[in-house]
Short mmCIF file of C-alpha atoms in Angstrom, two decimals:
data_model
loop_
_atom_site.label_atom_id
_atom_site.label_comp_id
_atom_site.label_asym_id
_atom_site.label_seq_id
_atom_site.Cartn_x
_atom_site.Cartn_y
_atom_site.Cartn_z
CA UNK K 1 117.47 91.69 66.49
CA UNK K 2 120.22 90.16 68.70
CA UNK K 3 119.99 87.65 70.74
CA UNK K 4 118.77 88.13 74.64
CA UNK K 5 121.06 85.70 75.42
CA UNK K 6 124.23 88.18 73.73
CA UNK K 7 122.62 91.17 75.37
CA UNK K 8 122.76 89.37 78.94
CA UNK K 9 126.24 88.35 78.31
CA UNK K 10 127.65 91.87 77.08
CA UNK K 11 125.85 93.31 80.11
CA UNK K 12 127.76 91.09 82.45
CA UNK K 13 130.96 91.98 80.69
CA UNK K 14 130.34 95.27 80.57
CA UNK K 15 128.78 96.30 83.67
CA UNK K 16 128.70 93.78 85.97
CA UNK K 17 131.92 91.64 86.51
CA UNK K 18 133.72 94.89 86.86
CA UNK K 19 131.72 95.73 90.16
CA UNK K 20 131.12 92.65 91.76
CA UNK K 21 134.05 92.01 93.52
CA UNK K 22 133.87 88.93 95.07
CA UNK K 23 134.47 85.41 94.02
CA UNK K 24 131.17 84.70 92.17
CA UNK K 25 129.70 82.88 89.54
CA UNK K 26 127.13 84.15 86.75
CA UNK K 27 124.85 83.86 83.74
CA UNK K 28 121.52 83.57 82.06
CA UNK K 29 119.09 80.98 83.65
CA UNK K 30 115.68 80.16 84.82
CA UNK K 31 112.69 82.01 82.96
CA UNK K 32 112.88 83.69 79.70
CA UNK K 33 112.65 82.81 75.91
CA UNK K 34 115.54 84.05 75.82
CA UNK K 35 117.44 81.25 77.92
CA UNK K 36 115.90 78.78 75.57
CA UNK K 37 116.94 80.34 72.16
CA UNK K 38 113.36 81.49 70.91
CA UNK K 39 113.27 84.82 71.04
CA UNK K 40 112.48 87.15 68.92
CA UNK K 41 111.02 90.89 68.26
CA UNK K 42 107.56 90.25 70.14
CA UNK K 43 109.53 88.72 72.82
CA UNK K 44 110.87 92.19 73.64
CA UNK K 45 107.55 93.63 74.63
CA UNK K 46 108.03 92.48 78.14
CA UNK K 47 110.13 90.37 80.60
CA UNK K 48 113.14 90.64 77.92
CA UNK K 49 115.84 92.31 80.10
CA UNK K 50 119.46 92.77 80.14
CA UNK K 51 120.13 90.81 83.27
CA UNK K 52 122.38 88.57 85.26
CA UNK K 53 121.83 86.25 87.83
CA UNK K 54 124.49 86.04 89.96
CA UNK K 55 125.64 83.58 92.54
CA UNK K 56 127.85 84.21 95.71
CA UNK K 57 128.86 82.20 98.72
CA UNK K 58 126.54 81.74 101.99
CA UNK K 59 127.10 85.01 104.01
CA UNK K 60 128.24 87.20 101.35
CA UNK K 61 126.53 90.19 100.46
CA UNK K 62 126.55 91.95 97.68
CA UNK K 63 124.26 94.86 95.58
CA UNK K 64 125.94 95.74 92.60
CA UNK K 65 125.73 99.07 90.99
CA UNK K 66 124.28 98.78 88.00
CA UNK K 67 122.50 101.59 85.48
CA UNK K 68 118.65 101.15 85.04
CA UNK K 69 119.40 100.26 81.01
CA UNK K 70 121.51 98.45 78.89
CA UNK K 71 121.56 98.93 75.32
CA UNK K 72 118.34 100.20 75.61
CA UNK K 73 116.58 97.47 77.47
CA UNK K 74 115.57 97.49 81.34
CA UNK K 75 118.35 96.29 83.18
CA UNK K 76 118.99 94.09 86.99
CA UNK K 77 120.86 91.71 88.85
CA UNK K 78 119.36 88.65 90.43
CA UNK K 79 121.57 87.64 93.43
CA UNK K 80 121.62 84.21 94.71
CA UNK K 81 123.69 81.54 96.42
CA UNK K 82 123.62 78.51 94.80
CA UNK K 83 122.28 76.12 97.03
CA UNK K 84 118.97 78.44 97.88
CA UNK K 85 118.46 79.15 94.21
CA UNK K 86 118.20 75.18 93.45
CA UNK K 87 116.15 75.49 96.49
CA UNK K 88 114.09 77.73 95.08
CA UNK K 89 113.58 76.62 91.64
CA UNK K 90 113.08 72.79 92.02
CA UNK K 91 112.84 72.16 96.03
CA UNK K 92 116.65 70.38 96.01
CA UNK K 93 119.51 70.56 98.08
CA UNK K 94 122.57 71.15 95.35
CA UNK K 95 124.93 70.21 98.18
CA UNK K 96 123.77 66.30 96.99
CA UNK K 97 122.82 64.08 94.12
CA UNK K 98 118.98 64.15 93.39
CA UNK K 99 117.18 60.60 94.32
CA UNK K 100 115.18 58.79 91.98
CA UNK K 101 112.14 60.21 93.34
CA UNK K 102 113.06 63.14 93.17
CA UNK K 103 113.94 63.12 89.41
CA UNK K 104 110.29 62.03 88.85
CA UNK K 105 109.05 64.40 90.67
CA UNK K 106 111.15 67.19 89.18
CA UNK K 107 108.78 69.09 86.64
CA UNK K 108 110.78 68.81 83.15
CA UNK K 109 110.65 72.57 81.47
CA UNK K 110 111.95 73.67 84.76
CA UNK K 111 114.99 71.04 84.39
CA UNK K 112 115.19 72.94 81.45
CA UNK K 113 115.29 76.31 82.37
CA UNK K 114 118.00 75.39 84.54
CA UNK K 115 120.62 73.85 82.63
CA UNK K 116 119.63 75.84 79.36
CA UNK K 117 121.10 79.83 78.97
CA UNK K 118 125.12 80.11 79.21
CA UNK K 119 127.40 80.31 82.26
CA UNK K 120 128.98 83.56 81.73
CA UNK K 121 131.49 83.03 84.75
CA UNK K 122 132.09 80.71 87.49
CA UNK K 123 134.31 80.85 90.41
CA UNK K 124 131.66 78.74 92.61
CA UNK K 125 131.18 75.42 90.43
CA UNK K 126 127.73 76.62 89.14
CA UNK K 127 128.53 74.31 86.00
CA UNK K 128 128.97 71.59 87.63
CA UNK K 129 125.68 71.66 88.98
CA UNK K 130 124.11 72.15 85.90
CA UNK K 131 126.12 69.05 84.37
CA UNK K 132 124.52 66.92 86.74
CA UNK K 133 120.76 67.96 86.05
CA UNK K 134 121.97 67.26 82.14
CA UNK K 135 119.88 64.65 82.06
CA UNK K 136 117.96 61.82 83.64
CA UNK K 137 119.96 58.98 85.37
CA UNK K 138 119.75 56.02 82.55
CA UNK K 139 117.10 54.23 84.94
CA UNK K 140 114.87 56.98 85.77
CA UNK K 141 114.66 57.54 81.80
CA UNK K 142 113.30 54.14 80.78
CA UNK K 143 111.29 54.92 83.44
CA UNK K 144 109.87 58.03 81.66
CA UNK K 145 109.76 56.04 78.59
CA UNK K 146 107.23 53.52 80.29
CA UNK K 147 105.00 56.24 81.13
CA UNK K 148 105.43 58.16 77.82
CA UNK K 149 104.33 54.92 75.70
CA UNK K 150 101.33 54.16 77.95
CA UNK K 151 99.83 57.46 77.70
CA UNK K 152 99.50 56.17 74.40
CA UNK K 153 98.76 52.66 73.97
CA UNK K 154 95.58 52.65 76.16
CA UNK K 155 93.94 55.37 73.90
CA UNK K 156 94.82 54.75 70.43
CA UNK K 157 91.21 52.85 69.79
CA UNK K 158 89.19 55.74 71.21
CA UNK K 159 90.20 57.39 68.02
CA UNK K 160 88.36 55.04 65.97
CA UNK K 161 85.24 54.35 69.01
CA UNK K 162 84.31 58.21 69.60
CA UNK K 163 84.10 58.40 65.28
CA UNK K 164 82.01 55.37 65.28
CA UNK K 165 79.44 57.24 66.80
CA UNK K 166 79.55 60.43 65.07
CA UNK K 167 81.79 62.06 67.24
CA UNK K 168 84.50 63.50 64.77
CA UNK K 169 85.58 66.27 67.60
CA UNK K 170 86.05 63.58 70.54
CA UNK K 171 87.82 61.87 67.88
CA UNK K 172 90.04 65.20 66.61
CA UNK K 173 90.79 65.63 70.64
CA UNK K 174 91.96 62.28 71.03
CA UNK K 175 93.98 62.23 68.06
CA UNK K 176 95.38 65.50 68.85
CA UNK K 177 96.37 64.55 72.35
CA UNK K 178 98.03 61.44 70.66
CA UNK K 179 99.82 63.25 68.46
CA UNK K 180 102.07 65.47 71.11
CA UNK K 181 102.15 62.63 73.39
CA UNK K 182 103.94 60.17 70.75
CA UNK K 183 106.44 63.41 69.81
CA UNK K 184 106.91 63.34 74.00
CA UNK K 185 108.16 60.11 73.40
CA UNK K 186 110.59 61.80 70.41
CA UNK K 187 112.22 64.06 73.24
CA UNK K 188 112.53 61.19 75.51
CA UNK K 189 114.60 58.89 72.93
CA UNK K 190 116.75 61.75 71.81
CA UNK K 191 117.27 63.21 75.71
CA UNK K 192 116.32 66.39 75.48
CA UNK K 193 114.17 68.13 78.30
CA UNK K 194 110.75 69.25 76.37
CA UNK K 195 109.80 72.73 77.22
CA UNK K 196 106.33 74.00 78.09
CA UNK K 197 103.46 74.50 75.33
CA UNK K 198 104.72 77.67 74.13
CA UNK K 199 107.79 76.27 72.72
CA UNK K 200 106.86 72.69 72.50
CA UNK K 201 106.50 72.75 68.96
CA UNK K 202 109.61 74.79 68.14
CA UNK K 203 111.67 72.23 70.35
CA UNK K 204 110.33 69.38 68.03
CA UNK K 205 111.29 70.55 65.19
CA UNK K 206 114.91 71.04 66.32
CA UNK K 207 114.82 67.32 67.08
CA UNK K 208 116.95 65.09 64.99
CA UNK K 209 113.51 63.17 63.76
CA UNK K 210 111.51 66.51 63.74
CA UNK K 211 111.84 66.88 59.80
CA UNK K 212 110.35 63.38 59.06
CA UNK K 213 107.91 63.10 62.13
CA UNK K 214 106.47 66.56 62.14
CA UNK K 215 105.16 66.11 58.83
CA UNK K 216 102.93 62.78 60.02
CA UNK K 217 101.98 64.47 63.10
CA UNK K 218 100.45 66.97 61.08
CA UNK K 219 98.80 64.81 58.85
CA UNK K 220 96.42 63.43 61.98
CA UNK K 221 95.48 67.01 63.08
CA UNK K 222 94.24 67.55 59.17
CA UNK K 223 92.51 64.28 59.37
CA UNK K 224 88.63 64.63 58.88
CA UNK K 225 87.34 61.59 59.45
CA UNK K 226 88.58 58.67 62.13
CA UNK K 227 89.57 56.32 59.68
CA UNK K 228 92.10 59.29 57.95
CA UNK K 229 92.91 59.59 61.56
CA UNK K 230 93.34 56.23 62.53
CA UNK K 231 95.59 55.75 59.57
CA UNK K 232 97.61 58.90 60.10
CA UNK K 233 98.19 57.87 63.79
CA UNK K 234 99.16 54.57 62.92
CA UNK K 235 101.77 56.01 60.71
CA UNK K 236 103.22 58.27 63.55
CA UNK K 237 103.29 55.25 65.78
CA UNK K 238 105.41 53.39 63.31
CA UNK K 239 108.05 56.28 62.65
CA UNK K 240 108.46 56.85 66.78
CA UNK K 241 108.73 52.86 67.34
CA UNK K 242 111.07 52.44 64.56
CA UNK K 243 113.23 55.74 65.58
CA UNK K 244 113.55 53.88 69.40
CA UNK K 245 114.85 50.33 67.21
CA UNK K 246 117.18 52.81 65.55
CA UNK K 247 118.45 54.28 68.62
CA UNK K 248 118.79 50.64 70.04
CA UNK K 249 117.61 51.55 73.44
CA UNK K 250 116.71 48.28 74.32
CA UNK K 251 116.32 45.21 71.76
CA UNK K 252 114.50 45.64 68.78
CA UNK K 253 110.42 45.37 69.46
CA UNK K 254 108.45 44.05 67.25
CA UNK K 255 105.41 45.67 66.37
CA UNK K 256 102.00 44.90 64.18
CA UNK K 257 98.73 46.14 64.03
CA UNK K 258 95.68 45.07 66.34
CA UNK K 259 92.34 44.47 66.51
CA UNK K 260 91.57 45.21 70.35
CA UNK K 261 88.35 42.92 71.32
CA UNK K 262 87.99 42.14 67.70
CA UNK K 263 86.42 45.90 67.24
CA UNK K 264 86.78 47.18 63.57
CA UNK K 265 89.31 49.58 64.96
CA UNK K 266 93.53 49.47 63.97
CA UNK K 267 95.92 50.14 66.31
CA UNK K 268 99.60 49.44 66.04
CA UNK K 269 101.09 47.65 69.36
CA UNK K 270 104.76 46.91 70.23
CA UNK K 271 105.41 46.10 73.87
CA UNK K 272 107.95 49.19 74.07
CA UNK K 273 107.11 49.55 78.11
CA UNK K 274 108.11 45.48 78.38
CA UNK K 275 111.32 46.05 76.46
CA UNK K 276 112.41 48.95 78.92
CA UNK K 277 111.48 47.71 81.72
CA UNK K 278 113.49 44.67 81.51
CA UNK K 279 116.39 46.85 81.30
CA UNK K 280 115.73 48.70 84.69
CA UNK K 281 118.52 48.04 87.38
CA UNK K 282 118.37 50.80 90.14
CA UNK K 283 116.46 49.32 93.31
CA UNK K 284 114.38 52.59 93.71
CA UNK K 285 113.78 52.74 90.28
CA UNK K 286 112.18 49.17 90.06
CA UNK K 287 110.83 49.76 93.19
CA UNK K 288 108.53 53.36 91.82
CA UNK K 289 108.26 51.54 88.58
CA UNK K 290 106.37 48.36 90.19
CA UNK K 291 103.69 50.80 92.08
CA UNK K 292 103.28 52.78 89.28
CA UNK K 293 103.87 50.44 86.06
CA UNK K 294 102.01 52.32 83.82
CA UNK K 295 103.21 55.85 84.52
CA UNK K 296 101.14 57.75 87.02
CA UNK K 297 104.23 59.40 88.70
CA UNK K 298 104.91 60.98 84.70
CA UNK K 299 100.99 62.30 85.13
CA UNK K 300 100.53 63.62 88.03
CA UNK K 301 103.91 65.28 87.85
CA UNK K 302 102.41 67.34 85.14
CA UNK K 303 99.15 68.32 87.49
CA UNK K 304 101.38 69.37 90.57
CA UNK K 305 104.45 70.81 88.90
CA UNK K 306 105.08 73.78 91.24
CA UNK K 307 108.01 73.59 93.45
CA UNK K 308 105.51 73.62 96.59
CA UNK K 309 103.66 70.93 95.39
CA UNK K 310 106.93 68.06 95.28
CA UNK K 311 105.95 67.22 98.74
CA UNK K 312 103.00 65.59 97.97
CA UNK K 313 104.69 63.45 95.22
CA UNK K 314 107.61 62.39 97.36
CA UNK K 315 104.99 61.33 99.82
CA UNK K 316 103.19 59.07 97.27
CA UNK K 317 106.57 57.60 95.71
CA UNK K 318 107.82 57.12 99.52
CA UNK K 319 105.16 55.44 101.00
CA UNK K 320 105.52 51.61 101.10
#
């Protein structure tokens, strides 16, 4: 099967540019497996259409004639401007830069969906504003980071506690949870926007550490007892710290393992959230970073990730 993303193309080619007529700009974004790269036979069983989505200026209108099919698939045109589809999608003006709390609040697979797909044509800068949701702002990133690592540092021991009391599936949760929060982290140091579950996996792999770190990440969901897990996790830990020394993202960290409150529990600890943070410059940055320092804004963006719902975050970020 060819790719959505080829279909969608050929259709604009084909069909669409010749009909427009207007300055305009066009391609494949927003929802679909097939703006990500994934999909494949099944994904054609719904939602898999030959389609554009097409931009104009304010005050144009336009309703292109287009045949119900392409190629066999069911076929339409989205039209937009640009500004009210950025609107739409993630609750931002395009017209400006996005502030720092608005990058936080921004939920990632969405910053995805936007600035993954092609730009099949584009009188009206479309591109450009794509470029400039690339990636988080240096700042905001650490930021991220911060969070990221202190999902995981406060729960690494539970691993061990919940299996000292016979409570292997607490412990298999825990572990589990761990696990995809620590390969997080892996998107984070090689910027890369993660997508949602579906495809969280498949992103991983394609990650430059994916090869070596998938393997130990599956190791701790085998695990059957908390000390195989506990040992497995530890093992993860080391790879992701040693893959953000690599990367040199800030100074090397050192990192050992600890006995927290002298419990009969391992956990490996580098102060990865110190190192960043040091680094942090932007004023508004600092400022988020110092109300939240251990990464609520990353958490509750995940709970209220509808484009709706980014009022309520800007109000807790905002409020002095």
């Amino acid at each position: 099967m060819g790719s959505g993303l080829e279909l969608c193309r050929r259709f604009y080619s084909e069909v669409v540019r010749p009909v427009v007529g207007v300055p305009h700009s066009a391609g494949l974004l927003g929802r679909g497996s097939e703006v990500l790269g994934y999909d494949d036979a099944m994904s054609t069983d719904h939602n898999c259409e030959a389609r554009v989505v097409l931009f104009v200026d304010d005050g144009v209108e336009v309703a292109p004639d287009v045949p119900a099919q392409f190629e066999g698939r069911a076929a339409f045109v989205e039209v937009h401007t640009i500004r009210g589809y950025f609107q739409q999608q993630l609750g931002w003006d395009a017209v400006r830069e996005p502030t720092a709390s608005e990058w936080f609040t921004f939920p990632e697979h969405v910053l995805l969906m936007m600035t993954a797909g092609a730009v099949f044509h584009d009188d009206l800068g479309l591109q450009d504003v794509r470029d400039r949701l690339a990636y988080y702002p240096d700042d905001v990133w650490r930021y991220l980071m911060i969070a990221a690592w202190w999902r995981v540092h406060p729960e690494m021991n539970l691993v061990g506690r919940a299996g000292y009391v016979g409570d292997e599936l607490g412990s298999a949760l825990l572990g589990s949870q761990l696990a995809q929060d620590l390969m997080r982290l892996c998107f984070l140091m090689e910027r890369q926007y993660a997508p949602y579950s579906k495809w969280f996996g498949t992103a991983f792999a394609r990650l430059s550490c994916g090869p070596s770190i998938g393997p130990l990440c599956r190791e701790v969901l085998r695990s059957e007892t908390w000390q195989e897990r506990e040992k497995a996790l530890s093992a993860v830990y080391r790879a992701v710290g040693e893959l953000h020394n690599r990367l040199a993202i800030t100074a090397p960290v050192e990192f050992g393992v600890e006995r927290m409150w002298g419990r009969p529990f391992e956990v490996v600890w580098g102060d990865f959230p110190g190192a960043l943070s040091a680094a942090i410059q932007d004023h508004e940055v600092r400022r988020i970073a110092d109300r939240w320092p251990v990464g609520g804004v990353e958490q509750v963006r995940d709970v209220l990730h509808r484009t709706g719902d980014r009022r309520h975050l800007l109000g807790l970020l905002d409020s002095r």
